[in-house]
């Protein structure tokens, strides 16, 4: 019965568009869904080898080079201090933007989720640019 439940769990998480990974108390990758592996271009054999968070970050850093964000995420997984929830925005070299959250789980595990927020960031950027253009136009109008 446990195997059937595990397969259902895997199938459900693989159907998500958000990246999901669970790291154990030892800092090793216990689980990553298909979206997580695709986002970071991690081969199935790498995931099956249960890499340490440092090895996963080394790969991810090549795609999203924000050093400070990765230090915070690493601390959330293997930090010796109180493991508080962490939320960081990652700017990927392909132009996409991901919101990453790390949350402590029981028995020292850590859940990491990634949500692609590129579309909303682009809309926000466009609205800010439009607002700035309207403000410049209003200043020009007032000048004349």
PDB file of N, CA, C and O in Angstrom, residues 28-92:
ATOM      1  N   UNK A  28      20.974  16.459   1.579  1.00  0.00           N
ATOM      2  CA  UNK A  28      20.910  15.752   0.296  1.00  0.00           C
ATOM      3  C   UNK A  28      19.490  15.806  -0.271  1.00  0.00           C
ATOM      4  O   UNK A  28      18.513  15.805   0.468  1.00  0.00           O
ATOM      5  N   UNK A  29      19.415  15.855  -1.590  1.00  0.00           N
ATOM      6  CA  UNK A  29      18.146  15.918  -2.294  1.00  0.00           C
ATOM      7  C   UNK A  29      17.401  14.600  -2.142  1.00  0.00           C
ATOM      8  O   UNK A  29      17.871  13.554  -2.596  1.00  0.00           O
ATOM      9  N   UNK A  30      16.253  14.632  -1.479  1.00  0.00           N
ATOM     10  CA  UNK A  30      15.429  13.434  -1.317  1.00  0.00           C
ATOM     11  C   UNK A  30      14.420  13.288  -2.447  1.00  0.00           C
ATOM     12  O   UNK A  30      14.059  12.180  -2.827  1.00  0.00           O
ATOM     13  N   UNK A  31      13.955  14.423  -2.959  1.00  0.00           N
ATOM     14  CA  UNK A  31      12.918  14.386  -3.983  1.00  0.00           C
ATOM     15  C   UNK A  31      12.967  15.668  -4.798  1.00  0.00           C
ATOM     16  O   UNK A  31      13.184  16.743  -4.245  1.00  0.00           O
ATOM     17  N   UNK A  32      12.749  15.554  -6.092  1.00  0.00           N
ATOM     18  CA  UNK A  32      12.566  16.719  -6.964  1.00  0.00           C
ATOM     19  C   UNK A  32      11.563  16.344  -8.038  1.00  0.00           C
ATOM     20  O   UNK A  32      11.665  15.280  -8.642  1.00  0.00           O
ATOM     21  N   UNK A  33      10.579  17.202  -8.249  1.00  0.00           N
ATOM     22  CA  UNK A  33       9.609  16.887  -9.290  1.00  0.00           C
ATOM     23  C   UNK A  33      10.166  17.259 -10.664  1.00  0.00           C
ATOM     24  O   UNK A  33      11.252  17.838 -10.796  1.00  0.00           O
ATOM     25  N   UNK A  34       9.431  16.903 -11.678  1.00  0.00           N
ATOM     26  CA  UNK A  34       9.866  17.109 -13.061  1.00  0.00           C
ATOM     27  C   UNK A  34      10.125  18.585 -13.348  1.00  0.00           C
ATOM     28  O   UNK A  34      11.095  18.931 -14.040  1.00  0.00           O
ATOM     29  N   UNK A  35       9.271  19.480 -12.842  1.00  0.00           N
ATOM     30  CA  UNK A  35       9.433  20.911 -13.101  1.00  0.00           C
ATOM     31  C   UNK A  35      10.736  21.441 -12.502  1.00  0.00           C
ATOM     32  O   UNK A  35      11.430  22.247 -13.121  1.00  0.00           O
ATOM     33  N   UNK A  36      11.082  20.991 -11.297  1.00  0.00           N
ATOM     34  CA  UNK A  36      12.337  21.411 -10.670  1.00  0.00           C
ATOM     35  C   UNK A  36      13.520  20.959 -11.523  1.00  0.00           C
ATOM     36  O   UNK A  36      14.430  21.739 -11.811  1.00  0.00           O
ATOM     37  N   UNK A  37      13.500  19.711 -11.934  1.00  0.00           N
ATOM     38  CA  UNK A  37      14.594  19.173 -12.752  1.00  0.00           C
ATOM     39  C   UNK A  37      14.708  19.912 -14.079  1.00  0.00           C
ATOM     40  O   UNK A  37      15.813  20.221 -14.539  1.00  0.00           O
ATOM     41  N   UNK A  38      13.585  20.249 -14.685  1.00  0.00           N
ATOM     42  CA  UNK A  38      13.588  20.955 -15.960  1.00  0.00           C
ATOM     43  C   UNK A  38      14.103  22.382 -15.803  1.00  0.00           C
ATOM     44  O   UNK A  38      14.921  22.840 -16.602  1.00  0.00           O
ATOM     45  N   UNK A  39      13.615  23.084 -14.777  1.00  0.00           N
ATOM     46  CA  UNK A  39      14.051  24.472 -14.546  1.00  0.00           C
ATOM     47  C   UNK A  39      15.562  24.584 -14.424  1.00  0.00           C
ATOM     48  O   UNK A  39      16.175  25.507 -14.951  1.00  0.00           O
ATOM     49  N   UNK A  40      16.160  23.646 -13.698  1.00  0.00           N
ATOM     50  CA  UNK A  40      17.595  23.723 -13.418  1.00  0.00           C
ATOM     51  C   UNK A  40      18.418  22.789 -14.292  1.00  0.00           C
ATOM     52  O   UNK A  40      19.612  22.631 -14.091  1.00  0.00           O
ATOM     53  N   UNK A  41      17.752  22.148 -15.263  1.00  0.00           N
ATOM     54  CA  UNK A  41      18.443  21.264 -16.213  1.00  0.00           C
ATOM     55  C   UNK A  41      19.237  20.166 -15.499  1.00  0.00           C
ATOM     56  O   UNK A  41      20.393  19.900 -15.811  1.00  0.00           O
ATOM     57  N   UNK A  42      18.585  19.555 -14.523  1.00  0.00           N
ATOM     58  CA  UNK A  42      19.201  18.468 -13.765  1.00  0.00           C
ATOM     59  C   UNK A  42      18.793  17.121 -14.377  1.00  0.00           C
ATOM     60  O   UNK A  42      17.610  16.795 -14.406  1.00  0.00           O
ATOM     61  N   UNK A  43      19.741  16.342 -14.847  1.00  0.00           N
ATOM     62  CA  UNK A  43      19.408  15.027 -15.405  1.00  0.00           C
ATOM     63  C   UNK A  43      18.842  14.089 -14.328  1.00  0.00           C
ATOM     64  O   UNK A  43      19.157  14.222 -13.144  1.00  0.00           O
ATOM     65  N   UNK A  44      18.032  13.147 -14.762  1.00  0.00           N
ATOM     66  CA  UNK A  44      17.409  12.195 -13.839  1.00  0.00           C
ATOM     67  C   UNK A  44      18.449  11.437 -13.023  1.00  0.00           C
ATOM     68  O   UNK A  44      18.251  11.193 -11.829  1.00  0.00           O
ATOM     69  N   UNK A  45      19.580  11.099 -13.635  1.00  0.00           N
ATOM     70  CA  UNK A  45      20.607  10.355 -12.900  1.00  0.00           C
ATOM     71  C   UNK A  45      21.242  11.221 -11.803  1.00  0.00           C
ATOM     72  O   UNK A  45      21.650  10.705 -10.763  1.00  0.00           O
ATOM     73  N   UNK A  46      21.315  12.520 -12.025  1.00  0.00           N
ATOM     74  CA  UNK A  46      21.834  13.416 -10.983  1.00  0.00           C
ATOM     75  C   UNK A  46      20.879  13.431  -9.794  1.00  0.00           C
ATOM     76  O   UNK A  46      21.301  13.300  -8.646  1.00  0.00           O
ATOM     77  N   UNK A  47      19.601  13.557 -10.074  1.00  0.00           N
ATOM     78  CA  UNK A  47      18.593  13.566  -9.010  1.00  0.00           C
ATOM     79  C   UNK A  47      18.587  12.224  -8.280  1.00  0.00           C
ATOM     80  O   UNK A  47      18.524  12.176  -7.048  1.00  0.00           O
ATOM     81  N   UNK A  48      18.672  11.133  -9.012  1.00  0.00           N
ATOM     82  CA  UNK A  48      18.677   9.801  -8.405  1.00  0.00           C
ATOM     83  C   UNK A  48      19.890   9.603  -7.499  1.00  0.00           C
ATOM     84  O   UNK A  48      19.830   8.835  -6.536  1.00  0.00           O
ATOM     85  N   UNK A  49      20.975  10.309  -7.763  1.00  0.00           N
ATOM     86  CA  UNK A  49      22.185  10.205  -6.950  1.00  0.00           C
ATOM     87  C   UNK A  49      22.126  10.971  -5.646  1.00  0.00           C
ATOM     88  O   UNK A  49      23.090  10.989  -4.892  1.00  0.00           O
ATOM     89  N   UNK A  50      20.990  11.623  -5.365  1.00  0.00           N
ATOM     90  CA  UNK A  50      20.779  12.389  -4.134  1.00  0.00           C
ATOM     91  C   UNK A  50      21.932  13.372  -3.866  1.00  0.00           C
ATOM     92  O   UNK A  50      22.612  13.296  -2.853  1.00  0.00           O
ATOM     93  N   UNK A  51      22.145  14.324  -4.785  1.00  0.00           N
ATOM     94  CA  UNK A  51      23.245  15.272  -4.595  1.00  0.00           C
ATOM     95  C   UNK A  51      23.016  16.158  -3.376  1.00  0.00           C
ATOM     96  O   UNK A  51      21.882  16.410  -2.976  1.00  0.00           O
ATOM     97  N   UNK A  52      24.102  16.647  -2.805  1.00  0.00           N
ATOM     98  CA  UNK A  52      24.056  17.584  -1.683  1.00  0.00           C
ATOM     99  C   UNK A  52      23.602  18.938  -2.208  1.00  0.00           C
ATOM    100  O   UNK A  52      23.795  19.260  -3.379  1.00  0.00           O
ATOM    101  N   UNK A  53      23.014  19.744  -1.342  1.00  0.00           N
ATOM    102  CA  UNK A  53      22.538  21.077  -1.727  1.00  0.00           C
ATOM    103  C   UNK A  53      23.645  21.889  -2.394  1.00  0.00           C
ATOM    104  O   UNK A  53      23.393  22.642  -3.329  1.00  0.00           O
ATOM    105  N   UNK A  54      24.887  21.727  -1.958  1.00  0.00           N
ATOM    106  CA  UNK A  54      25.991  22.478  -2.561  1.00  0.00           C
ATOM    107  C   UNK A  54      26.166  22.124  -4.038  1.00  0.00           C
ATOM    108  O   UNK A  54      26.431  22.996  -4.869  1.00  0.00           O
ATOM    109  N   UNK A  55      26.012  20.847  -4.385  1.00  0.00           N
ATOM    110  CA  UNK A  55      26.138  20.418  -5.779  1.00  0.00           C
ATOM    111  C   UNK A  55      24.967  20.936  -6.613  1.00  0.00           C
ATOM    112  O   UNK A  55      25.144  21.351  -7.762  1.00  0.00           O
ATOM    113  N   UNK A  56      23.769  20.932  -6.030  1.00  0.00           N
ATOM    114  CA  UNK A  56      22.593  21.451  -6.735  1.00  0.00           C
ATOM    115  C   UNK A  56      22.759  22.951  -6.967  1.00  0.00           C
ATOM    116  O   UNK A  56      22.529  23.450  -8.074  1.00  0.00           O
ATOM    117  N   UNK A  57      23.186  23.676  -5.945  1.00  0.00           N
ATOM    118  CA  UNK A  57      23.391  25.120  -6.083  1.00  0.00           C
ATOM    119  C   UNK A  57      24.461  25.425  -7.123  1.00  0.00           C
ATOM    120  O   UNK A  57      24.332  26.383  -7.886  1.00  0.00           O
ATOM    121  N   UNK A  58      25.502  24.631  -7.183  1.00  0.00           N
ATOM    122  CA  UNK A  58      26.560  24.859  -8.181  1.00  0.00           C
ATOM    123  C   UNK A  58      25.981  24.838  -9.594  1.00  0.00           C
ATOM    124  O   UNK A  58      26.367  25.652 -10.434  1.00  0.00           O
ATOM    125  N   UNK A  59      25.053  23.934  -9.851  1.00  0.00           N
ATOM    126  CA  UNK A  59      24.407  23.870 -11.163  1.00  0.00           C
ATOM    127  C   UNK A  59      23.470  25.061 -11.339  1.00  0.00           C
ATOM    128  O   UNK A  59      23.499  25.749 -12.370  1.00  0.00           O
ATOM    129  N   UNK A  60      22.653  25.323 -10.341  1.00  0.00           N
ATOM    130  CA  UNK A  60      21.656  26.398 -10.427  1.00  0.00           C
ATOM    131  C   UNK A  60      22.301  27.774 -10.557  1.00  0.00           C
ATOM    132  O   UNK A  60      21.780  28.645 -11.264  1.00  0.00           O
ATOM    133  N   UNK A  61      23.413  27.976  -9.890  1.00  0.00           N
ATOM    134  CA  UNK A  61      24.095  29.271  -9.910  1.00  0.00           C
ATOM    135  C   UNK A  61      24.511  29.657 -11.328  1.00  0.00           C
ATOM    136  O   UNK A  61      24.582  30.830 -11.663  1.00  0.00           O
ATOM    137  N   UNK A  62      24.776  28.671 -12.171  1.00  0.00           N
ATOM    138  CA  UNK A  62      25.104  28.959 -13.561  1.00  0.00           C
ATOM    139  C   UNK A  62      23.938  29.547 -14.328  1.00  0.00           C
ATOM    140  O   UNK A  62      24.123  30.260 -15.311  1.00  0.00           O
ATOM    141  N   UNK A  63      22.720  29.275 -13.876  1.00  0.00           N
ATOM    142  CA  UNK A  63      21.519  29.785 -14.539  1.00  0.00           C
ATOM    143  C   UNK A  63      20.931  31.004 -13.840  1.00  0.00           C
ATOM    144  O   UNK A  63      20.237  31.802 -14.464  1.00  0.00           O
ATOM    145  N   UNK A  64      21.178  31.145 -12.554  1.00  0.00           N
ATOM    146  CA  UNK A  64      20.686  32.291 -11.767  1.00  0.00           C
ATOM    147  C   UNK A  64      21.819  32.689 -10.820  1.00  0.00           C
ATOM    148  O   UNK A  64      21.930  32.152  -9.719  1.00  0.00           O
ATOM    149  N   UNK A  65      22.687  33.612 -11.243  1.00  0.00           N
ATOM    150  CA  UNK A  65      23.954  33.845 -10.534  1.00  0.00           C
ATOM    151  C   UNK A  65      23.896  34.694  -9.252  1.00  0.00           C
ATOM    152  O   UNK A  65      24.946  35.064  -8.745  1.00  0.00           O
ATOM    153  N   UNK A  66      22.743  34.947  -8.681  1.00  0.00           N
ATOM    154  CA  UNK A  66      22.642  35.771  -7.470  1.00  0.00           C
ATOM    155  C   UNK A  66      23.221  35.028  -6.257  1.00  0.00           C
ATOM    156  O   UNK A  66      22.556  34.207  -5.633  1.00  0.00           O
ATOM    157  N   UNK A  67      24.459  35.326  -5.932  1.00  0.00           N
ATOM    158  CA  UNK A  67      25.184  34.628  -4.859  1.00  0.00           C
ATOM    159  C   UNK A  67      24.471  34.728  -3.513  1.00  0.00           C
ATOM    160  O   UNK A  67      24.354  33.746  -2.771  1.00  0.00           O
ATOM    161  N   UNK A  68      23.989  35.917  -3.181  1.00  0.00           N
ATOM    162  CA  UNK A  68      23.340  36.128  -1.878  1.00  0.00           C
ATOM    163  C   UNK A  68      22.083  35.268  -1.726  1.00  0.00           C
ATOM    164  O   UNK A  68      21.838  34.691  -0.666  1.00  0.00           O
ATOM    165  N   UNK A  69      21.302  35.170  -2.786  1.00  0.00           N
ATOM    166  CA  UNK A  69      20.087  34.345  -2.732  1.00  0.00           C
ATOM    167  C   UNK A  69      20.435  32.888  -2.464  1.00  0.00           C
ATOM    168  O   UNK A  69      19.801  32.231  -1.630  1.00  0.00           O
ATOM    169  N   UNK A  70      21.467  32.383  -3.125  1.00  0.00           N
ATOM    170  CA  UNK A  70      21.848  30.981  -2.939  1.00  0.00           C
ATOM    171  C   UNK A  70      22.408  30.731  -1.547  1.00  0.00           C
ATOM    172  O   UNK A  70      22.195  29.650  -0.979  1.00  0.00           O
ATOM    173  N   UNK A  71      23.101  31.708  -0.972  1.00  0.00           N
ATOM    174  CA  UNK A  71      23.578  31.551   0.403  1.00  0.00           C
ATOM    175  C   UNK A  71      22.408  31.431   1.372  1.00  0.00           C
ATOM    176  O   UNK A  71      22.422  30.606   2.288  1.00  0.00           O
ATOM    177  N   UNK A  72      21.373  32.255   1.161  1.00  0.00           N
ATOM    178  CA  UNK A  72      20.180  32.186   2.013  1.00  0.00           C
ATOM    179  C   UNK A  72      19.464  30.848   1.868  1.00  0.00           C
ATOM    180  O   UNK A  72      19.019  30.250   2.847  1.00  0.00           O
ATOM    181  N   UNK A  73      19.349  30.380   0.631  1.00  0.00           N
ATOM    182  CA  UNK A  73      18.674  29.100   0.386  1.00  0.00           C
ATOM    183  C   UNK A  73      19.478  27.957   1.004  1.00  0.00           C
ATOM    184  O   UNK A  73      18.924  27.061   1.646  1.00  0.00           O
ATOM    185  N   UNK A  74      20.791  28.004   0.854  1.00  0.00           N
ATOM    186  CA  UNK A  74      21.646  26.971   1.456  1.00  0.00           C
ATOM    187  C   UNK A  74      21.483  26.965   2.967  1.00  0.00           C
ATOM    188  O   UNK A  74      21.363  25.903   3.580  1.00  0.00           O
ATOM    189  N   UNK A  75      21.494  28.157   3.578  1.00  0.00           N
ATOM    190  CA  UNK A  75      21.321  28.243   5.037  1.00  0.00           C
ATOM    191  C   UNK A  75      19.978  27.681   5.483  1.00  0.00           C
ATOM    192  O   UNK A  75      19.876  27.088   6.555  1.00  0.00           O
ATOM    193  N   UNK A  76      18.945  27.867   4.656  1.00  0.00           N
ATOM    194  CA  UNK A  76      17.627  27.326   5.008  1.00  0.00           C
ATOM    195  C   UNK A  76      17.646  25.800   5.015  1.00  0.00           C
ATOM    196  O   UNK A  76      16.912  25.164   5.766  1.00  0.00           O
ATOM    197  N   UNK A  77      18.519  25.209   4.199  1.00  0.00           N
ATOM    198  CA  UNK A  77      18.576  23.750   4.101  1.00  0.00           C
ATOM    199  C   UNK A  77      19.515  23.152   5.138  1.00  0.00           C
ATOM    200  O   UNK A  77      19.180  22.172   5.799  1.00  0.00           O
ATOM    201  N   UNK A  78      20.710  23.720   5.297  1.00  0.00           N
ATOM    202  CA  UNK A  78      21.713  23.100   6.166  1.00  0.00           C
ATOM    203  C   UNK A  78      22.256  24.040   7.249  1.00  0.00           C
ATOM    204  O   UNK A  78      23.233  23.695   7.911  1.00  0.00           O
ATOM    205  N   UNK A  79      21.624  25.179   7.410  1.00  0.00           N
ATOM    206  CA  UNK A  79      22.113  26.131   8.407  1.00  0.00           C
ATOM    207  C   UNK A  79      22.049  25.576   9.819  1.00  0.00           C
ATOM    208  O   UNK A  79      21.163  24.794  10.164  1.00  0.00           O
ATOM    209  N   UNK A  80      23.003  25.985  10.639  1.00  0.00           N
ATOM    210  CA  UNK A  80      23.048  25.537  12.024  1.00  0.00           C
ATOM    211  C   UNK A  80      22.172  26.391  12.925  1.00  0.00           C
ATOM    212  O   UNK A  80      21.796  25.963  14.010  1.00  0.00           O
ATOM    213  N   UNK A  81      21.881  27.600  12.486  1.00  0.00           N
ATOM    214  CA  UNK A  81      20.995  28.477  13.253  1.00  0.00           C
ATOM    215  C   UNK A  81      19.558  27.986  13.092  1.00  0.00           C
ATOM    216  O   UNK A  81      19.285  27.015  12.395  1.00  0.00           O
ATOM    217  N   UNK A  82      18.638  28.703  13.700  1.00  0.00           N
ATOM    218  CA  UNK A  82      17.231  28.367  13.539  1.00  0.00           C
ATOM    219  C   UNK A  82      16.881  28.417  12.064  1.00  0.00           C
ATOM    220  O   UNK A  82      17.170  29.394  11.385  1.00  0.00           O
ATOM    221  N   UNK A  83      16.311  27.357  11.561  1.00  0.00           N
ATOM    222  CA  UNK A  83      15.992  27.281  10.145  1.00  0.00           C
ATOM    223  C   UNK A  83      14.664  27.974   9.869  1.00  0.00           C
ATOM    224  O   UNK A  83      13.609  27.388   9.957  1.00  0.00           O
ATOM    225  N   UNK A  84      14.755  29.258   9.535  1.00  0.00           N
ATOM    226  CA  UNK A  84      13.554  30.041   9.266  1.00  0.00           C
ATOM    227  C   UNK A  84      13.194  29.932   7.785  1.00  0.00           C
ATOM    228  O   UNK A  84      14.041  29.633   6.946  1.00  0.00           O
ATOM    229  N   UNK A  85      11.943  30.188   7.493  1.00  0.00           N
ATOM    230  CA  UNK A  85      11.491  30.191   6.103  1.00  0.00           C
ATOM    231  C   UNK A  85      12.206  31.308   5.345  1.00  0.00           C
ATOM    232  O   UNK A  85      12.494  32.368   5.901  1.00  0.00           O
ATOM    233  N   UNK A  86      12.512  31.039   4.096  1.00  0.00           N
ATOM    234  CA  UNK A  86      13.221  31.998   3.247  1.00  0.00           C
ATOM    235  C   UNK A  86      12.442  32.167   1.958  1.00  0.00           C
ATOM    236  O   UNK A  86      11.957  31.194   1.389  1.00  0.00           O
ATOM    237  N   UNK A  87      12.335  33.397   1.512  1.00  0.00           N
ATOM    238  CA  UNK A  87      11.742  33.680   0.212  1.00  0.00           C
ATOM    239  C   UNK A  87      12.678  34.589  -0.561  1.00  0.00           C
ATOM    240  O   UNK A  87      13.114  35.610  -0.037  1.00  0.00           O
ATOM    241  N   UNK A  88      13.028  34.194  -1.772  1.00  0.00           N
ATOM    242  CA  UNK A  88      13.951  34.983  -2.603  1.00  0.00           C
ATOM    243  C   UNK A  88      13.437  35.000  -4.039  1.00  0.00           C
ATOM    244  O   UNK A  88      12.808  34.042  -4.492  1.00  0.00           O
ATOM    245  N   UNK A  89      13.740  36.085  -4.720  1.00  0.00           N
ATOM    246  CA  UNK A  89      13.431  36.189  -6.145  1.00  0.00           C
ATOM    247  C   UNK A  89      14.717  35.919  -6.914  1.00  0.00           C
ATOM    248  O   UNK A  89      15.748  36.525  -6.637  1.00  0.00           O
ATOM    249  N   UNK A  90      14.634  35.002  -7.870  1.00  0.00           N
ATOM    250  CA  UNK A  90      15.795  34.629  -8.670  1.00  0.00           C
ATOM    251  C   UNK A  90      15.593  35.088 -10.114  1.00  0.00           C
ATOM    252  O   UNK A  90      14.556  34.794 -10.722  1.00  0.00           O
ATOM    253  N   UNK A  91      16.574  35.808 -10.637  1.00  0.00           N
ATOM    254  CA  UNK A  91      16.551  36.255 -12.027  1.00  0.00           C
ATOM    255  C   UNK A  91      17.435  35.307 -12.827  1.00  0.00           C
ATOM    256  O   UNK A  91      18.642  35.244 -12.617  1.00  0.00           O
ATOM    257  N   UNK A  92      16.806  34.561 -13.721  1.00  0.00           N
ATOM    258  CA  UNK A  92      17.488  33.548 -14.508  1.00  0.00           C
ATOM    259  C   UNK A  92      18.075  34.201 -15.766  1.00  0.00           C
ATOM    260  O   UNK A  92      17.513  35.164 -16.299  1.00  0.00           O
TER     261      UNK A  92
END
